[in-house]
Amino acid sequence: MQPQDAPAKALDALAKVCGDVRPGEPAEGVLGIQPALVAAPGNVAEAAEVMRVAAEMGLAVVPRGGETRLDWGAPPRRCDLLVDTHRMDGLVEHASGDLVAKAQAGLPMDRLGEMLAERDQRLALDVPLPGSTVGGTIAAGAAGPLRSLYGTPRDLVIGLTIVRADGQIARSGGKVVKNVAGYDLGRLFCGSYGTLGLIVEATFRLHPVPAARAWVTCGVNGAGEVYEAVQSVLHSPVAPSAIEYIGPGTVSVLVEGVPDGVAARARQLTGLLGGTAEITETAPDGWGSYPDGTTLIDVSAPPTALPHL
């Protein structure tokens, strides 16, 4: 189906089940592929109906959240229907006593962070791209330096609701950290880039906001020194929350906890990292950010391979 002649039949069928449906615009292209139609369901039931109609009419579907990572992954062959999640942007539940929160897929991560912070809690995922949504973060499997201690989305998602390509709603997990209800869709969908179904809701395991934070940053010269610095920290009792190589020439370590403990661990790190190490209460420039450029490559390797990368 070509964008310029999106069939009125498909538009009409989608309009009967979704309150926000329209033809796609050239500026909404996904890696050069313009969508013929755009639908923005307002809840899980609408999303299921949209996907059902798309399946019945043979429409190729691409999900869209905040568009911060829409150009990640392989380009679609077709984009007959762009399903936009921006209307599903609520915090469904926050059980602060259980350190659990359930959010809709279109909720921006930074706004979720603000809501959780009101009760001194957080979802321990970095947000390097403002506007990133809950669903997009899970679909991209995106994580930053905090993954060193807290893991990636697949480690923090304890429940997931998705809509399959045929419009059927599937749920897994629950509202407790230790649960074995159903298949672990969370791990399957993390990093799926929207190819397995439409993520509509997610339940997360939370952590308390730390009372204090400190970054210890030092200069390094070459991959060998980076490796030595990282290994010295990992094999120490400091228990860092994150370690990042901010190239070129800088390694930074984050420690979190109670003020006295953070101060003591930061001083210990300066001894490990050498005389050039500095302690700051704010993140160094470049911390948790993606490098500049138009190409981003994710490389996974064992720590022993670091000097050779």
Coordinates of C-alpha atoms in Angstrom, one line a residue:
M1 CA 0.0 0.0 0.0
Q2 CA 1.6 3.3 -1.1
P3 CA 1.4 6.3 1.3
Q4 CA -0.1 8.6 -1.3
D5 CA -3.1 6.3 -1.9
A6 CA -3.9 5.0 1.5
P7 CA -7.2 3.2 1.0
A8 CA -10.3 4.9 2.5
K9 CA -11.4 1.5 3.6
A10 CA -8.5 1.1 6.0
L11 CA -8.9 4.6 7.3
D12 CA -12.6 4.1 7.9
A13 CA -12.1 0.7 9.6
L14 CA -9.5 2.1 12.0
A15 CA -11.5 5.2 12.7
K16 CA -14.3 3.0 14.0
V17 CA -12.1 1.5 16.7
C18 CA -9.7 4.3 17.5
G19 CA -10.4 8.0 18.3
D20 CA -7.2 9.3 16.7
V21 CA -6.5 8.1 13.1
R22 CA -5.2 10.0 10.2
P23 CA -3.1 9.8 7.0
G24 CA 0.7 9.7 7.6
E25 CA 2.9 12.7 6.8
P26 CA 6.3 12.7 5.0
A27 CA 8.1 13.9 8.2
E28 CA 6.9 10.8 10.0
G29 CA 9.0 8.5 7.9
V30 CA 10.7 5.5 9.6
L31 CA 14.2 5.3 8.1
G32 CA 12.9 6.7 4.9
I33 CA 9.7 4.7 4.8
Q34 CA 6.6 7.0 5.0
P35 CA 3.6 5.6 6.9
A36 CA 0.4 5.5 5.0
L37 CA -1.7 5.8 8.2
V38 CA -1.1 6.8 11.8
A39 CA -3.3 5.6 14.7
A40 CA -2.9 6.7 18.3
P41 CA -4.9 4.4 20.6
G42 CA -5.8 5.8 24.0
N43 CA -5.9 2.6 26.0
V44 CA -5.1 -1.1 25.9
A45 CA -8.5 -2.1 24.4
E46 CA -8.2 0.5 21.6
A47 CA -4.7 -0.7 20.9
A48 CA -5.9 -4.3 20.6
E49 CA -8.7 -3.2 18.2
V50 CA -6.2 -1.3 16.0
M51 CA -3.9 -4.3 15.8
R52 CA -6.9 -6.6 15.0
V53 CA -8.0 -4.3 12.1
A54 CA -4.4 -4.1 10.8
A55 CA -4.1 -7.9 10.8
E56 CA -7.5 -8.3 9.0
M57 CA -6.5 -5.8 6.3
G58 CA -2.9 -7.0 6.0
L59 CA -1.3 -3.8 7.1
A60 CA 2.4 -3.7 8.1
V61 CA 2.6 -2.0 11.5
V62 CA 5.5 -0.1 13.1
P63 CA 5.1 1.1 16.8
R64 CA 6.2 4.6 17.7
G65 CA 6.9 6.1 21.2
G66 CA 9.0 9.3 21.6
E67 CA 10.9 8.8 18.3
T68 CA 14.2 8.9 20.1
R69 CA 15.3 5.5 18.9
L70 CA 12.9 5.0 15.9
D71 CA 15.9 4.9 13.6
W72 CA 17.6 2.1 15.6
G73 CA 17.6 -1.4 14.1
A74 CA 16.8 -2.5 10.6
P75 CA 14.5 -0.4 8.4
P76 CA 11.0 -1.7 7.8
R77 CA 10.2 -3.0 4.4
R78 CA 6.8 -1.4 4.6
C79 CA 5.0 0.9 7.0
D80 CA 1.3 0.9 6.2
L81 CA 0.3 1.8 9.8
L82 CA 2.3 3.7 12.4
V83 CA 0.9 3.0 15.9
D84 CA 1.7 6.0 18.1
T85 CA 1.5 5.4 21.9
H86 CA 1.6 9.0 23.1
R87 CA -2.0 8.9 24.3
M88 CA -1.2 6.0 26.6
D89 CA 1.0 8.0 28.9
G90 CA -0.3 7.3 32.4
L91 CA 1.2 5.9 35.6
V92 CA -1.3 3.2 36.2
E93 CA -0.2 2.2 39.7
H94 CA 2.6 3.0 42.2
A95 CA 2.8 0.6 45.1
S96 CA 5.5 2.5 47.0
G97 CA 5.5 0.0 49.9
D98 CA 6.3 -2.8 47.5
L99 CA 8.8 -0.8 45.4
V100 CA 6.7 -1.5 42.3
A101 CA 5.2 0.7 39.6
K102 CA 3.0 0.0 36.5
A103 CA 3.1 2.5 33.6
Q104 CA 1.7 2.8 30.2
A105 CA 4.0 2.5 27.2
G106 CA 3.7 6.1 26.0
L107 CA 4.8 7.6 29.4
P108 CA 8.1 9.5 29.0
M109 CA 10.8 8.1 31.2
D110 CA 11.8 11.5 32.5
R111 CA 8.2 12.2 33.6
L112 CA 8.0 8.7 35.2
G113 CA 11.2 9.6 37.1
E114 CA 9.6 12.8 38.4
M115 CA 6.5 11.0 39.6
L116 CA 8.5 8.2 41.4
A117 CA 10.8 10.8 43.0
E118 CA 7.9 12.3 44.9
R119 CA 8.0 9.2 47.1
D120 CA 11.8 9.0 47.1
Q121 CA 11.9 6.1 44.6
R122 CA 13.3 5.6 41.2
L123 CA 13.5 3.3 38.2
A124 CA 17.2 2.7 38.0
L125 CA 17.6 3.2 34.3
D126 CA 19.6 6.1 32.7
V127 CA 17.7 8.4 30.3
P128 CA 20.3 9.7 27.9
L129 CA 17.6 10.8 25.4
P130 CA 15.0 13.2 26.7
G131 CA 11.5 12.1 25.6
S132 CA 12.3 8.4 25.6
T133 CA 9.1 6.4 26.5
V134 CA 8.6 3.4 28.7
G135 CA 7.7 1.2 25.7
G136 CA 10.5 2.5 23.5
T137 CA 13.1 2.0 26.3
I138 CA 12.0 -1.7 26.7
A139 CA 11.8 -2.3 23.0
A140 CA 15.3 -1.0 22.5
G141 CA 16.6 -2.7 25.6
A142 CA 18.3 0.6 26.3
A143 CA 20.4 1.1 29.4
G144 CA 23.3 3.3 30.5
P145 CA 26.0 3.2 33.2
L146 CA 23.7 2.2 36.0
R147 CA 23.4 -1.3 34.3
S148 CA 26.6 -2.1 36.2
L149 CA 24.7 -2.5 39.4
Y150 CA 21.0 -2.6 38.5
G151 CA 21.0 -4.3 35.1
T152 CA 19.1 -3.5 32.0
P153 CA 15.3 -3.2 31.3
R154 CA 15.1 -7.0 31.1
D155 CA 16.2 -7.1 34.8
L156 CA 13.8 -4.5 36.0
V157 CA 10.6 -5.4 34.1
I158 CA 8.6 -7.8 36.3
G159 CA 5.3 -7.6 34.3
L160 CA 4.4 -6.8 30.7
T161 CA 1.2 -6.3 28.7
I162 CA 1.5 -6.6 25.0
V163 CA -0.8 -6.7 22.0
R164 CA 0.0 -9.4 19.5
A165 CA -0.1 -8.8 15.7
D166 CA -3.5 -10.4 15.6
G167 CA -5.0 -8.1 18.2
Q168 CA -4.9 -10.5 21.1
I169 CA -3.8 -9.1 24.5
A170 CA -1.1 -11.1 26.3
R171 CA 0.1 -10.5 29.9
S172 CA 3.0 -12.0 31.9
G173 CA 4.5 -11.5 35.3
G174 CA 2.7 -9.6 38.1
K175 CA 3.0 -6.9 40.7
V176 CA 5.5 -8.6 43.0
V177 CA 9.3 -8.8 42.5
K178 CA 9.4 -12.6 43.0
N179 CA 6.8 -14.0 40.7
V180 CA 6.6 -17.0 38.3
A181 CA 3.3 -16.2 36.6
G182 CA 3.3 -17.1 32.9
Y183 CA 6.0 -16.8 30.4
D184 CA 8.6 -14.1 30.9
L185 CA 7.6 -11.8 28.1
G186 CA 9.6 -9.0 29.6
R187 CA 12.9 -10.6 28.7
L188 CA 11.7 -11.7 25.3
F189 CA 10.5 -8.2 24.3
C190 CA 13.4 -6.2 25.7
G191 CA 15.5 -5.4 22.6
S192 CA 12.9 -6.7 20.2
Y193 CA 12.6 -3.2 18.5
G194 CA 8.8 -3.6 18.1
T195 CA 9.0 -6.7 15.9
L196 CA 7.2 -9.1 18.2
G197 CA 4.2 -7.1 19.2
L198 CA 3.0 -3.7 20.6
I199 CA 4.1 -3.0 24.2
V200 CA 1.2 -1.3 26.0
E201 CA 2.0 -1.5 29.8
A202 CA 4.9 -2.5 31.9
T203 CA 5.4 -3.2 35.6
F204 CA 8.8 -2.3 37.1
R205 CA 10.9 -3.1 40.1
L206 CA 11.9 0.1 41.8
H207 CA 14.8 1.2 44.1
P208 CA 15.0 4.0 46.8
V209 CA 16.5 7.3 45.7
P210 CA 20.0 7.3 47.3
A211 CA 20.7 9.9 50.0
A212 CA 24.0 10.8 48.5
R213 CA 26.0 10.4 45.3
A214 CA 29.6 11.0 44.3
W215 CA 31.6 10.6 41.1
V216 CA 35.3 9.8 41.1
T217 CA 36.9 10.7 37.8
C218 CA 40.5 10.1 36.6
G219 CA 42.5 10.4 33.5
V220 CA 43.7 7.4 31.6
N221 CA 46.0 6.9 28.6
G222 CA 45.1 4.1 26.3
A223 CA 43.0 0.9 26.5
G224 CA 45.4 -0.8 28.9
E225 CA 45.0 1.9 31.6
V226 CA 41.2 1.8 31.1
Y227 CA 41.2 -1.9 31.7
E228 CA 43.4 -1.6 34.8
A229 CA 41.3 1.2 36.3
V230 CA 38.0 -0.7 35.7
Q231 CA 39.4 -4.0 37.1
S232 CA 40.8 -2.3 40.2
V233 CA 37.4 -0.9 41.0
L234 CA 35.4 -4.1 40.2
H235 CA 37.7 -6.2 42.4
S236 CA 37.5 -3.7 45.3
P237 CA 34.9 -3.6 48.1
V238 CA 33.7 -0.2 47.0
A239 CA 30.5 -1.6 45.3
P240 CA 30.1 1.1 42.6
S241 CA 26.7 1.8 41.1
A242 CA 28.3 2.6 37.7
I243 CA 31.6 2.8 35.8
E244 CA 31.9 4.6 32.5
Y245 CA 34.8 5.2 30.1
I246 CA 34.1 8.7 28.8
G247 CA 36.4 8.8 25.9
P248 CA 38.9 9.8 25.1
G249 CA 41.0 9.7 28.3
T250 CA 38.6 9.6 31.2
V251 CA 37.1 6.9 33.5
S252 CA 34.4 7.9 36.0
V253 CA 32.9 5.8 38.8
L254 CA 29.6 6.5 40.6
V255 CA 29.0 5.6 44.3
E256 CA 25.7 6.0 46.0
G257 CA 24.3 5.5 49.5
V258 CA 24.3 7.3 52.9
P259 CA 26.5 10.4 53.0
D260 CA 29.2 9.1 55.3
G261 CA 29.5 5.8 53.4
V262 CA 29.6 7.6 50.0
A263 CA 32.4 9.9 51.3
A264 CA 34.5 7.0 52.6
R265 CA 34.1 4.9 49.4
A266 CA 34.9 7.9 47.2
R267 CA 38.1 8.5 49.2
Q268 CA 39.0 4.8 48.8
L269 CA 38.4 5.1 45.0
T270 CA 40.9 8.0 44.8
G271 CA 43.5 5.7 46.2
L272 CA 42.7 3.0 43.7
L273 CA 42.6 5.3 40.7
G274 CA 45.7 7.3 41.5
G275 CA 46.7 10.9 42.1
T276 CA 44.7 12.5 39.2
A277 CA 41.4 11.2 40.5
E278 CA 38.9 13.9 41.6
I279 CA 35.7 13.6 43.6
T280 CA 32.6 15.6 42.5
E281 CA 28.9 15.7 43.5
T282 CA 27.8 16.2 40.0
A283 CA 28.2 14.0 36.9
P284 CA 31.2 14.7 34.7
D285 CA 30.5 16.0 31.1
G286 CA 29.5 13.1 28.9
W287 CA 28.3 10.8 31.6
G288 CA 25.5 8.6 30.4
S289 CA 25.4 10.3 27.0
Y290 CA 25.6 8.7 23.6
P291 CA 28.6 9.7 21.6
D292 CA 28.2 12.2 18.8
G293 CA 27.9 11.0 15.3
T294 CA 25.3 9.3 13.0
T295 CA 26.4 5.7 13.6
L296 CA 26.1 3.9 16.9
I297 CA 27.4 0.4 17.4
D298 CA 26.7 -1.7 20.5
V299 CA 29.6 -4.0 21.2
S300 CA 29.4 -6.8 23.9
A301 CA 32.6 -8.4 25.0
P302 CA 34.1 -10.0 28.1
P303 CA 36.1 -7.6 30.4
T304 CA 39.4 -9.4 29.4
A305 CA 38.9 -8.2 25.8
L306 CA 38.8 -4.5 26.8
P307 CA 42.5 -3.8 26.1
H308 CA 42.1 -5.1 22.6
L309 CA 39.0 -3.2 21.5

